[in-house]
Structure formats: structure tokens, C-alpha cells
Amino acid sequence: SVLFVLIRGPSKVTTGETAQFECSARCNPQCNYVWSVGAFNTGTNESSTTTERVTVTNPYSVQPLKDREPKLNEPYSLMCTGPRKLPTVLWYKDGEALAFDPRMSLSEDNSTLSFSSLLSSDGGHYQCNIPTGNIIIESTEYFLTCEYDVPLDVRISGPDTAEVRKEHVFECITNCSDSCSIHWTFNQGFPSGSLAIRQGVMRWTPDRPNIVQNLSCVASIPLAQRSATASKSVRVTAPTSTKGPDSGCEMLKPNIILGVALIVVLLFRFNS
């Protein structure tokens, strides 16, 4: 990923004086930078452009203190490493200053961040910043996830039967957090009707009765190269009609009574 690409430097320069420009970005993995400089002569309307590719090597990084996978409810430590002793170290998580809690502690020189017991909420992108003079060196990021040791569990909630022209909601439920990606697949055909998907929630209004629609949800943790799939079959039915009388005889009863009443009235008038 590449985020927050910035060029820092003066907006005006003077002939014969040195001007410094700095290009920075948050990259994972490491970025290669390309500078493009254009010159325009306002008198002759001539212009020229040159491009130079620059590879920036960042010797500062965040690494696990020990080569082992992080596990929930167990201690874990991250270390800010560099080519020389770090005078000052500032810790960041997901681009913001790290908010400490009682489970976290720092070494005497701030270069090591330790957790007494990992929680799922500790997952994220960790970075250490090293102020040196007028600039701050930003280390490469380390992505911490605490879910490698937890088996992925995926299921689909929602009805087994769906009626046409009615909206039905299905949700892909997993036991993984932000490090998990969720997507729906329809290997046996896209659902017919109106469909809206937002992350793990799918809203479907079918328009064809008497079919069976297969739904599949895939949850994956890319960094751990793990995934799990849940499937569900939904039978689509015709609209429910209003229930009528049990037999046709019931419908005839009021008409028969009315006919008998008319005959009695006519006979009475005829005799009188």
C-alpha cells in the first residue's frame, strides 16, 4: 500500500543557493521514488522535462523481539532497530501516536515495546519515529495480528427459504477482526433479482420462484495465508397468497340463503 505521498520544500528558490526537497510516503513494502522535474521558459514558450529514479533504503524498522508468532493472551515484544543507537524513539500505531495502557511497557531507551498479554485490539501497523535534528525518520511498518493461532470460523445467517419480491438479509459472520477480509462468491450463478452487498451483509430481493440459490462467503487473513468458506442453499418460493375458504360449498351458502328468501317473498306476494 502507498499512502500520504508528500513533497516538502520551499515554494521559491534563489539562483546560486541550495534548495532541498523531500519526497515521503507510507509504503508497505518499501517504495521506489521517481522525481520528475520540468523547466519552462516564459520568453520562448519552450519546456523540458527530465526524470530520475531514486531508490530509498530505510535502515530503521520495527521487528518482533523474538522470532515467533503472536498469540492471544500471551506476552509479546516489538523492537525498533537501526544502524546505530537510537537517541529518542516515538511509537505509532496506524499512523497515530500509540495510546498506552497498563499492559504495555517500554524499555529504558524506548526501543522495545512489550505487551504483557496480547488482545485482538492490539493488531495494527506499528512504526517507530526517530527525531534527529530538524527531521524525523520514520521506520518501515510492522503489521501485528494476533489471530494466527485461532481457527477461522465462518457461517452465514439468514433464512433457508426466500419469497419473491421480498427483501431478505444474509450476513457472513466470522471470528476475525480488521485483519480479515470477507467476500461473497456465487459459483453456480449470480442471484436473480435485486442485490446489495456491503462487506459481510447481503440484502437480496429474488424475482424468480421455484429455484435454489447457493450462497458462499469466504473469510481470509492474507498475511497468514489462511481462509475459510461457508455455504448456504436458499429455496425461492412464489408469493404467499391469501387463504380462501376450505371448499366451494362455503361460498355458495350465502347465495342459496338469499335465493330462498327471494322465493318466499315472491310466493307471499302472489298468494296475497
CSV table of C-alpha atoms in Angstrom, one decimal:
chain,number,residue,atom,x,y,z
A,1,SER,CA,0.0,0.0,0.0
A,2,VAL,CA,1.1,3.6,-0.6
A,3,LEU,CA,-0.4,6.4,1.5
A,4,PHE,CA,0.3,10.1,2.2
A,5,VAL,CA,2.7,10.9,-0.6
A,6,LEU,CA,4.2,14.4,0.1
A,7,ILE,CA,6.8,16.7,-1.3
A,8,ARG,CA,8.4,19.1,1.3
A,9,GLY,CA,10.5,22.1,0.2
A,10,PRO,CA,10.4,25.8,-0.5
A,11,SER,CA,7.9,27.3,-2.9
A,12,LYS,CA,10.6,29.8,-4.1
A,13,VAL,CA,14.3,29.4,-4.7
A,14,THR,CA,17.2,31.7,-5.4
A,15,THR,CA,19.8,31.3,-8.1
A,16,GLY,CA,23.1,30.0,-6.7
A,17,GLU,CA,21.6,28.9,-3.4
A,18,THR,CA,20.9,25.3,-2.4
A,19,ALA,CA,17.3,24.2,-2.0
A,20,GLN,CA,16.3,20.9,-0.5
A,21,PHE,CA,13.1,19.0,-1.4
A,22,GLU,CA,12.0,15.8,0.3
A,23,CYS,CA,9.5,13.2,-1.0
A,24,SER,CA,8.0,11.0,1.6
A,25,ALA,CA,5.3,8.3,1.7
A,26,ARG,CA,3.9,5.5,3.9
A,27,CYS,CA,4.8,2.3,1.9
A,28,ASN,CA,4.4,-1.4,2.7
A,29,PRO,CA,6.6,-2.9,1.3
A,30,GLN,CA,9.3,-0.3,0.7
A,31,CYS,CA,8.7,2.2,-2.1
A,32,ASN,CA,10.9,3.3,-5.0
A,33,TYR,CA,10.7,7.1,-5.7
A,34,VAL,CA,10.7,8.8,-9.1
A,35,TRP,CA,11.5,12.5,-9.4
A,36,SER,CA,10.2,14.4,-12.4
A,37,VAL,CA,11.4,18.0,-13.0
A,38,GLY,CA,10.1,20.3,-15.7
A,39,ALA,CA,11.6,23.7,-16.8
A,40,PHE,CA,9.5,26.3,-18.7
A,41,ASN,CA,10.9,29.4,-20.5
A,42,THR,CA,8.2,32.0,-20.4
A,43,GLY,CA,10.0,34.1,-23.1
A,44,THR,CA,10.3,31.4,-25.7
A,45,ASN,CA,7.5,29.1,-24.5
A,46,GLU,CA,9.9,26.2,-24.5
A,47,SER,CA,9.9,23.5,-21.9
A,48,SER,CA,11.9,20.5,-21.0
A,49,THR,CA,11.3,17.6,-18.5
A,50,THR,CA,13.7,15.1,-17.0
A,51,THR,CA,13.0,12.2,-14.7
A,52,GLU,CA,15.3,10.4,-12.3
A,53,ARG,CA,14.5,7.2,-10.4
A,54,VAL,CA,15.8,7.2,-6.8
A,55,THR,CA,15.8,4.1,-4.6
A,56,VAL,CA,15.5,5.0,-0.9
A,57,THR,CA,16.8,2.5,1.6
A,58,ASN,CA,15.3,2.8,5.1
A,59,PRO,CA,17.6,1.2,7.7
A,60,TYR,CA,15.1,1.7,10.5
A,61,SER,CA,12.3,-0.9,11.1
A,62,VAL,CA,10.0,-2.5,13.6
A,63,GLN,CA,10.6,-6.2,14.2
A,64,PRO,CA,9.5,-8.8,16.7
A,65,LEU,CA,11.9,-9.2,19.6
A,66,LYS,CA,11.8,-13.0,19.2
A,67,ASP,CA,11.1,-15.0,16.0
A,68,ARG,CA,7.7,-16.4,16.9
A,69,GLU,CA,4.1,-15.9,16.0
A,70,PRO,CA,2.0,-13.6,18.3
A,71,LYS,CA,-0.7,-15.4,20.3
A,72,LEU,CA,-3.7,-14.1,22.2
A,73,ASN,CA,-3.3,-13.7,25.9
A,74,GLU,CA,0.5,-14.2,25.8
A,75,PRO,CA,3.4,-11.8,26.1
A,76,TYR,CA,4.9,-10.2,23.0
A,77,SER,CA,7.5,-7.6,22.2
A,78,LEU,CA,8.4,-5.3,19.3
A,79,MET,CA,11.8,-3.7,18.8
A,80,CYS,CA,12.8,-0.6,16.9
A,81,THR,CA,16.0,-1.4,15.1
A,82,GLY,CA,18.5,0.8,13.2
A,83,PRO,CA,22.2,1.1,12.2
A,84,ARG,CA,23.1,3.0,15.4
A,85,LYS,CA,21.9,3.6,19.0
A,86,LEU,CA,18.6,5.4,18.9
A,87,PRO,CA,18.7,8.6,21.0
A,88,THR,CA,14.9,9.0,21.1
A,89,VAL,CA,12.1,6.7,19.9
A,90,LEU,CA,8.5,7.5,19.5
A,91,TRP,CA,5.9,4.7,18.9
A,92,TYR,CA,3.0,4.9,16.5
A,93,LYS,CA,0.1,2.6,15.6
A,94,ASP,CA,-1.9,3.0,12.4
A,95,GLY,CA,-0.4,6.4,11.8
A,96,GLU,CA,-1.2,7.9,15.2
A,97,ALA,CA,0.7,8.2,18.5
A,98,LEU,CA,0.4,4.9,20.4
A,99,ALA,CA,-2.1,5.1,23.2
A,100,PHE,CA,-0.6,3.1,26.1
A,101,ASP,CA,-2.5,1.0,28.7
A,102,PRO,CA,-1.3,-0.9,31.8
A,103,ARG,CA,-0.5,-4.0,29.6
A,104,MET,CA,2.2,-2.1,27.7
A,105,SER,CA,5.7,-1.1,28.8
A,106,LEU,CA,8.8,0.4,27.2
A,107,SER,CA,12.5,-0.4,27.7
A,108,GLU,CA,14.7,2.2,29.3
A,109,ASP,CA,15.7,3.6,25.9
A,110,ASN,CA,12.2,3.3,24.5
A,111,SER,CA,13.4,1.0,21.7
A,112,THR,CA,11.4,-2.1,22.8
A,113,LEU,CA,7.6,-2.1,23.2
A,114,SER,CA,6.3,-5.0,25.3
A,115,PHE,CA,2.8,-6.4,25.8
A,116,SER,CA,2.1,-8.4,29.0
A,117,SER,CA,-0.9,-10.1,27.3
A,118,LEU,CA,-1.9,-9.6,23.7
A,119,LEU,CA,-5.5,-8.7,22.8
A,120,SER,CA,-7.2,-8.7,19.4
A,121,SER,CA,-7.4,-4.9,19.6
A,122,ASP,CA,-3.5,-4.8,19.6
A,123,GLY,CA,-3.5,-5.7,16.0
A,124,GLY,CA,-2.4,-3.0,13.6
A,125,HIS,CA,0.5,-1.3,11.8
A,126,TYR,CA,3.3,-0.3,14.2
A,127,GLN,CA,6.0,2.2,13.5
A,128,CYS,CA,8.8,3.9,15.4
A,129,ASN,CA,9.8,7.5,14.6
A,130,ILE,CA,13.3,8.8,15.4
A,131,PRO,CA,13.8,12.6,15.7
A,132,THR,CA,17.3,13.6,14.5
A,133,GLY,CA,17.9,17.4,14.3
A,134,ASN,CA,15.3,19.1,12.3
A,135,ILE,CA,13.8,15.9,10.7
A,136,ILE,CA,12.0,12.8,11.9
A,137,ILE,CA,13.0,9.5,10.5
A,138,GLU,CA,10.0,7.1,10.1
A,139,SER,CA,10.7,3.4,10.2
A,140,THR,CA,9.1,0.8,8.0
A,141,GLU,CA,5.9,-0.5,9.4
A,142,TYR,CA,5.3,-3.9,11.0
A,143,PHE,CA,1.8,-5.4,10.8
A,144,LEU,CA,0.8,-7.2,14.0
A,145,THR,CA,-2.1,-9.6,14.1
A,146,CYS,CA,-3.0,-11.9,17.0
A,147,GLU,CA,-5.2,-14.3,15.1
A,148,TYR,CA,-2.8,-16.7,13.5
A,149,ASP,CA,-3.4,-19.3,16.2
A,150,VAL,CA,-7.2,-19.0,16.2
A,151,PRO,CA,-9.1,-21.3,13.8
A,152,LEU,CA,-11.2,-19.4,11.4
A,153,ASP,CA,-14.9,-19.8,11.9
A,154,VAL,CA,-17.3,-18.7,9.2
A,155,ARG,CA,-21.1,-19.1,9.0
A,156,ILE,CA,-24.0,-17.5,7.1
A,157,SER,CA,-27.0,-16.3,9.0
A,158,GLY,CA,-30.4,-15.8,7.2
A,159,PRO,CA,-33.5,-17.7,6.1
A,160,ASP,CA,-33.4,-21.1,4.3
A,161,THR,CA,-36.5,-20.0,2.3
A,162,ALA,CA,-36.9,-16.7,0.4
A,163,GLU,CA,-40.1,-15.4,-1.0
A,164,VAL,CA,-40.0,-13.4,-4.3
A,165,ARG,CA,-40.5,-9.6,-4.2
A,166,LYS,CA,-39.5,-9.6,-0.5
A,167,GLU,CA,-36.1,-8.4,0.8
A,168,HIS,CA,-34.1,-11.0,2.8
A,169,VAL,CA,-30.9,-10.3,4.8
A,170,PHE,CA,-27.9,-12.6,4.9
A,171,GLU,CA,-24.8,-12.0,7.0
A,172,CYS,CA,-21.4,-13.6,6.9
A,173,ILE,CA,-20.3,-14.0,10.5
A,174,THR,CA,-16.6,-14.6,11.3
A,175,ASN,CA,-14.4,-14.7,14.4
A,176,CYS,CA,-11.7,-12.5,12.9
A,177,SER,CA,-11.4,-8.7,13.1
A,178,ASP,CA,-9.9,-6.0,10.9
A,179,SER,CA,-7.1,-8.3,9.6
A,180,CYS,CA,-9.8,-10.4,8.0
A,181,SER,CA,-11.2,-9.8,4.5
A,182,ILE,CA,-14.7,-11.0,3.6
A,183,HIS,CA,-16.3,-11.5,0.2
A,184,TRP,CA,-19.2,-13.4,-1.3
A,185,THR,CA,-19.0,-15.8,-4.2
A,186,PHE,CA,-21.7,-17.3,-6.4
A,187,ASN,CA,-20.1,-20.2,-8.2
A,188,GLN,CA,-23.4,-21.6,-9.6
A,189,GLY,CA,-24.8,-18.3,-10.9
A,190,PHE,CA,-25.4,-14.7,-9.7
A,191,PRO,CA,-28.6,-14.3,-7.7
A,192,SER,CA,-31.6,-13.2,-9.8
A,193,GLY,CA,-33.3,-10.0,-8.6
A,194,SER,CA,-32.2,-7.0,-6.6
A,195,LEU,CA,-28.9,-7.5,-4.7
A,196,ALA,CA,-26.9,-5.2,-2.4
A,197,ILE,CA,-23.7,-6.2,-0.7
A,198,ARG,CA,-21.9,-4.2,2.0
A,199,GLN,CA,-19.0,-6.0,3.5
A,200,GLY,CA,-20.4,-9.1,5.2
A,201,VAL,CA,-24.1,-8.2,4.8
A,202,MET,CA,-26.1,-9.1,1.7
A,203,ARG,CA,-29.6,-7.9,1.0
A,204,TRP,CA,-31.4,-9.9,-1.6
A,205,THR,CA,-34.9,-9.5,-3.2
A,206,PRO,CA,-35.4,-12.5,-5.5
A,207,ASP,CA,-37.6,-12.3,-8.6
A,208,ARG,CA,-37.7,-15.9,-9.8
A,209,PRO,CA,-39.6,-18.6,-7.8
A,210,ASN,CA,-39.0,-22.3,-7.7
A,211,ILE,CA,-35.2,-22.1,-7.8
A,212,VAL,CA,-32.4,-22.9,-5.3
A,213,GLN,CA,-29.7,-20.3,-4.9
A,214,ASN,CA,-26.3,-21.2,-3.5
A,215,LEU,CA,-24.5,-18.6,-1.4
A,216,SER,CA,-20.9,-18.8,-0.3
A,217,CYS,CA,-18.9,-16.5,2.0
A,218,VAL,CA,-15.1,-16.5,2.1
A,219,ALA,CA,-13.1,-15.1,5.0
A,220,SER,CA,-9.3,-14.8,4.7
A,221,ILE,CA,-6.3,-13.5,6.5
A,222,PRO,CA,-3.9,-12.7,3.7
A,223,LEU,CA,-0.8,-12.3,5.8
A,224,ALA,CA,-1.3,-15.6,7.4
A,225,GLN,CA,-2.3,-17.2,4.1
A,226,ARG,CA,-5.4,-18.7,5.7
A,227,SER,CA,-9.0,-18.8,4.6
A,228,ALA,CA,-12.3,-20.5,5.4
A,229,THR,CA,-15.6,-20.8,3.4
A,230,ALA,CA,-19.2,-21.2,4.5
A,231,SER,CA,-22.1,-22.1,2.1
A,232,LYS,CA,-25.9,-21.9,2.3
A,233,SER,CA,-28.6,-23.1,0.0
A,234,VAL,CA,-31.8,-20.9,-0.2
A,235,ARG,CA,-35.0,-22.1,-1.8
A,236,VAL,CA,-37.0,-19.4,-3.5
A,237,THR,CA,-40.8,-19.6,-3.3
A,238,ALA,CA,-43.7,-17.9,-5.0
A,239,PRO,CA,-45.6,-15.1,-3.1
A,240,THR,CA,-47.8,-16.3,-0.4
A,241,SER,CA,-51.5,-15.8,-1.4
A,242,THR,CA,-54.4,-15.0,0.9
A,243,LYS,CA,-56.0,-18.2,2.1
A,244,GLY,CA,-59.6,-18.7,0.8
A,245,PRO,CA,-62.4,-20.8,2.1
A,246,ASP,CA,-61.9,-24.6,2.7
A,247,SER,CA,-64.5,-25.6,-0.1
A,248,GLY,CA,-66.6,-24.1,-2.8
A,249,CYS,CA,-69.8,-25.0,-0.8
A,250,GLU,CA,-69.0,-22.4,1.8
A,251,MET,CA,-69.0,-19.7,-0.9
A,252,LEU,CA,-72.5,-20.9,-2.2
A,253,LYS,CA,-74.2,-20.8,1.2
A,254,PRO,CA,-74.9,-17.0,1.3
A,255,ASN,CA,-76.2,-17.1,-2.3
A,256,ILE,CA,-78.5,-20.1,-1.5
A,257,ILE,CA,-80.0,-18.4,1.5
A,258,LEU,CA,-80.6,-15.2,-0.5
A,259,GLY,CA,-82.3,-17.2,-3.3
A,260,VAL,CA,-84.6,-19.0,-0.8
A,261,ALA,CA,-85.6,-15.7,0.8
A,262,LEU,CA,-86.5,-14.1,-2.6
A,263,ILE,CA,-88.7,-17.2,-3.5
A,264,VAL,CA,-90.6,-16.9,-0.2
A,265,VAL,CA,-91.2,-13.2,-0.7
A,266,LEU,CA,-92.5,-13.7,-4.2
A,267,LEU,CA,-94.8,-16.5,-3.2
A,268,PHE,CA,-96.2,-14.4,-0.4
A,269,ARG,CA,-97.0,-11.5,-2.7
A,270,PHE,CA,-98.5,-13.9,-5.3
A,271,ASN,CA,-100.9,-15.5,-2.8
A,272,SER,CA,-101.9,-12.2,-1.4
